[in-house]
Short mmCIF file of C-alpha atoms in Angstrom, two decimals:
data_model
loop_
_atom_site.label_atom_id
_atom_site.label_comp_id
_atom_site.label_asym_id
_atom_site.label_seq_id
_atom_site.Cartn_x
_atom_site.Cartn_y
_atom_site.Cartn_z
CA UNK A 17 18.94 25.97 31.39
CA UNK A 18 22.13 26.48 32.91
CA UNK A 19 25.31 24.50 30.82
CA UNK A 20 22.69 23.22 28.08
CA UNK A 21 23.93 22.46 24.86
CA UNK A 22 22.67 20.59 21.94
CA UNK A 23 24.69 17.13 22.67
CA UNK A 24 23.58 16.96 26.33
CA UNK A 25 19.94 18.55 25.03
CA UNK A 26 19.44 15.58 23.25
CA UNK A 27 20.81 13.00 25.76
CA UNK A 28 18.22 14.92 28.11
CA UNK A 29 15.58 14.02 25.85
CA UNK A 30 16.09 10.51 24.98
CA UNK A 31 15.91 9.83 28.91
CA UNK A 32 12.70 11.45 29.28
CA UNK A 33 11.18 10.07 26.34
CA UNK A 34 11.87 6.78 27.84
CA UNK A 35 14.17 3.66 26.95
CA UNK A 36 13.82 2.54 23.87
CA UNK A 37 11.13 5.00 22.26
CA UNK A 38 13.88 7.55 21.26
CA UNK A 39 15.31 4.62 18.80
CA UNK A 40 12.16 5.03 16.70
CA UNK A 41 10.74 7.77 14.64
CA UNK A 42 6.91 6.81 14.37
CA UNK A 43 4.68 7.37 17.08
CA UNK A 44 3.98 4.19 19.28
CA UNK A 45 0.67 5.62 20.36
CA UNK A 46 -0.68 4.94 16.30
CA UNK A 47 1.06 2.11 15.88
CA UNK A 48 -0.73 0.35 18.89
CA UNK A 49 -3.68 1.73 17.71
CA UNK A 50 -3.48 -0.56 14.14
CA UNK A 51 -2.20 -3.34 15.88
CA UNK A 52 -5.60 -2.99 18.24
CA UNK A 53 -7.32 -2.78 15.16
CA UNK A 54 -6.59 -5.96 14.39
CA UNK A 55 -9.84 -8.76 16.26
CA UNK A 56 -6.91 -11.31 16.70
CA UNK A 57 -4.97 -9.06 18.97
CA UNK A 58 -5.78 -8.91 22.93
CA UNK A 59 -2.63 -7.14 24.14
CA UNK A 60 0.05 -5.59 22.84
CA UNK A 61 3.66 -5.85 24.57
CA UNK A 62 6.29 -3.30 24.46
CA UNK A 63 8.79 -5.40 23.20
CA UNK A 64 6.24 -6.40 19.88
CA UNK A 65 5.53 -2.92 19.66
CA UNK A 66 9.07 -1.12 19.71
CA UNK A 67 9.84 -3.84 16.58
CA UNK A 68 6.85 -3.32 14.79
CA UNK A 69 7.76 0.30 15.42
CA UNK A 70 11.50 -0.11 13.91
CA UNK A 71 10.91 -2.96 11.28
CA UNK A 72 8.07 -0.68 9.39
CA UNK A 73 10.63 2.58 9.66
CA UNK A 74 13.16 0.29 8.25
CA UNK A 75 10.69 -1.17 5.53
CA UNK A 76 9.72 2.59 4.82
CA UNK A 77 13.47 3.51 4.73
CA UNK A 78 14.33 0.45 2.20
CA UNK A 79 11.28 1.17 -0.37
CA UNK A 80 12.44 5.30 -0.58
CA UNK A 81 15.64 4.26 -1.21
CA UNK A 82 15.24 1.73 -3.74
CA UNK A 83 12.64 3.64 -5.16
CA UNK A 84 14.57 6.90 -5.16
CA UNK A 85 18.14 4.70 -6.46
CA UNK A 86 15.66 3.14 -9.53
CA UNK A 87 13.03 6.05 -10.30
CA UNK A 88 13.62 9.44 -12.16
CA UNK A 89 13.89 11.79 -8.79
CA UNK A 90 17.58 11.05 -8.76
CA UNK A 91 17.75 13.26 -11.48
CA UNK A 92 15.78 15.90 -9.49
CA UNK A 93 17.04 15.12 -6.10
CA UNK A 94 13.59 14.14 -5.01
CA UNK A 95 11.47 11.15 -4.20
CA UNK A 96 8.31 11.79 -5.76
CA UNK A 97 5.01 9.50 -5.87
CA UNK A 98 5.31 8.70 -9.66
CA UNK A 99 9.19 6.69 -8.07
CA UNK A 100 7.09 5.28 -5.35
CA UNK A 101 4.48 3.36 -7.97
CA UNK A 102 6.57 2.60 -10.47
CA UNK A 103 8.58 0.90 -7.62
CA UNK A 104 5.39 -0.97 -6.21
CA UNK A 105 5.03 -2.11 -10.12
CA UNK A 106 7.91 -2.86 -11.33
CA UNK A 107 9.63 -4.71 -8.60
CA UNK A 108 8.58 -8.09 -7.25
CA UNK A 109 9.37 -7.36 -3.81
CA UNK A 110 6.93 -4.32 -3.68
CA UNK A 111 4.20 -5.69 -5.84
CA UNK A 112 1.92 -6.19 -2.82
CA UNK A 113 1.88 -2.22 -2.84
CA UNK A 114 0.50 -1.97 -6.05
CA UNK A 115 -3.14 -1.40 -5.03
CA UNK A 116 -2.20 0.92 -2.49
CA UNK A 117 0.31 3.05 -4.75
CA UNK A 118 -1.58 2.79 -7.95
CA UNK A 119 0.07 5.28 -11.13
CA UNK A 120 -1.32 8.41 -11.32
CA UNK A 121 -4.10 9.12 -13.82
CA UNK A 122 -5.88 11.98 -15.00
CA UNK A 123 -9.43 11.66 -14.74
CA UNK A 124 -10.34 12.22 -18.07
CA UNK A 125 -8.39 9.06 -18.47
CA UNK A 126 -9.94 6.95 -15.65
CA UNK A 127 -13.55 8.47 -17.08
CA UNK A 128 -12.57 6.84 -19.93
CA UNK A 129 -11.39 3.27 -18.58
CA UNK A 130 -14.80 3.13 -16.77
CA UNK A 131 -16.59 4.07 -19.33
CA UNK A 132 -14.77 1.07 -22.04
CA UNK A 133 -15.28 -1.25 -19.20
CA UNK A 134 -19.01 -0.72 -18.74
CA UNK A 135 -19.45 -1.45 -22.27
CA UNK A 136 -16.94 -4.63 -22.20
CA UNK A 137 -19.51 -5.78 -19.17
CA UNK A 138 -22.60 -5.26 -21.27
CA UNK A 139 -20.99 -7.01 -24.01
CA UNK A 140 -19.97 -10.11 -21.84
CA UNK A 141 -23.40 -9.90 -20.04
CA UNK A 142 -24.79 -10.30 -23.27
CA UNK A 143 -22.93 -13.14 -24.77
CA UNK A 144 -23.57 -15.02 -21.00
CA UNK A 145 -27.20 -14.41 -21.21
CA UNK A 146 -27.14 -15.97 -25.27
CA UNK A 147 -25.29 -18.74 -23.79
CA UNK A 148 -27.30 -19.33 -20.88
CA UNK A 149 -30.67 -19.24 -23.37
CA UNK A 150 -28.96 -22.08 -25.64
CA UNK A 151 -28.43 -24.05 -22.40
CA UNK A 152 -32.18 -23.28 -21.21
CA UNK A 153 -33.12 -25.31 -24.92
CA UNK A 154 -30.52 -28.12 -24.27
CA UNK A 155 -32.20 -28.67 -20.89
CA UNK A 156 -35.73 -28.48 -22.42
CA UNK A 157 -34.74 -30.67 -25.45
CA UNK A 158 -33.66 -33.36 -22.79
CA UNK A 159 -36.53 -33.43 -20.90
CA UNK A 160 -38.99 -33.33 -23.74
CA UNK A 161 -36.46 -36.45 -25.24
CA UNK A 162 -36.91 -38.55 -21.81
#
């Protein structure tokens, strides 16, 4: 291309991208695809799109930050995963990610979590079914008293 150069390369291809797509990183295409996902939702517009688009970037951009500012990958100079959890643990604002960044485990650990837990279960299945027997007499006691 005759007289290209990186400035105008880029000008070039925020016009063919199209308006306002070039002032977001993630893909619009998946993004309508989750909002589709949703039953409640009949049609997307591009307005609602283009700011669901920006607000999650900035929403990702926020939790990296805060989570790279608070967690031990400063010291690295990286974001890792463990910064990302202890984030969606430890601060109130990101709690709601707690199920979907859960801390990192070896198996041999969550092996044994499942298998204390099992036993906790039969335990408290146990003491239900005892309790649920002495309610079985109080009933009968009642009836037989009547």
């Amino acid at each position: 291309m005759k007289g290209w150069s990186p400035s105008r390369g880029g000008k070039m291809a925020a016009r063919l991208s199209g308006g306002e797509n070039r002032l977001v990183s993630l893909p619009l295409s998946r993004i309508r695809v989750i909002m589709k996902s949703s039953p409640e939702v009949s049609s997307i517009n591009q307005d609602a799109l283009f700011l669901t688009a920006k607000a999650t970037e900035l929403f990702v951009q926020y939790l990296a930050t805060h989570s790279y500012k608070h967690g031990r990958g400063k010291e690295k100079n990286a974001l890792t995963y463990s910064d990302l959890s202890h984030t969606a643990e430890e601060c109130e604002t990101f709690q709601f990610l707690a199920d979907i960044l859960p801390k990192k485990i070896l198996a041999s650990k969550y092996l044994k979590m499942l298998e204390k837990e099992k036993r906790d279960g039969e335990l408290g299945e146990d003491d239900e079914e005892d309790g649920e027997e002495d309610n079985e007499d109080v009933t009968v006691d009642e009836d037989v008293g009547s």
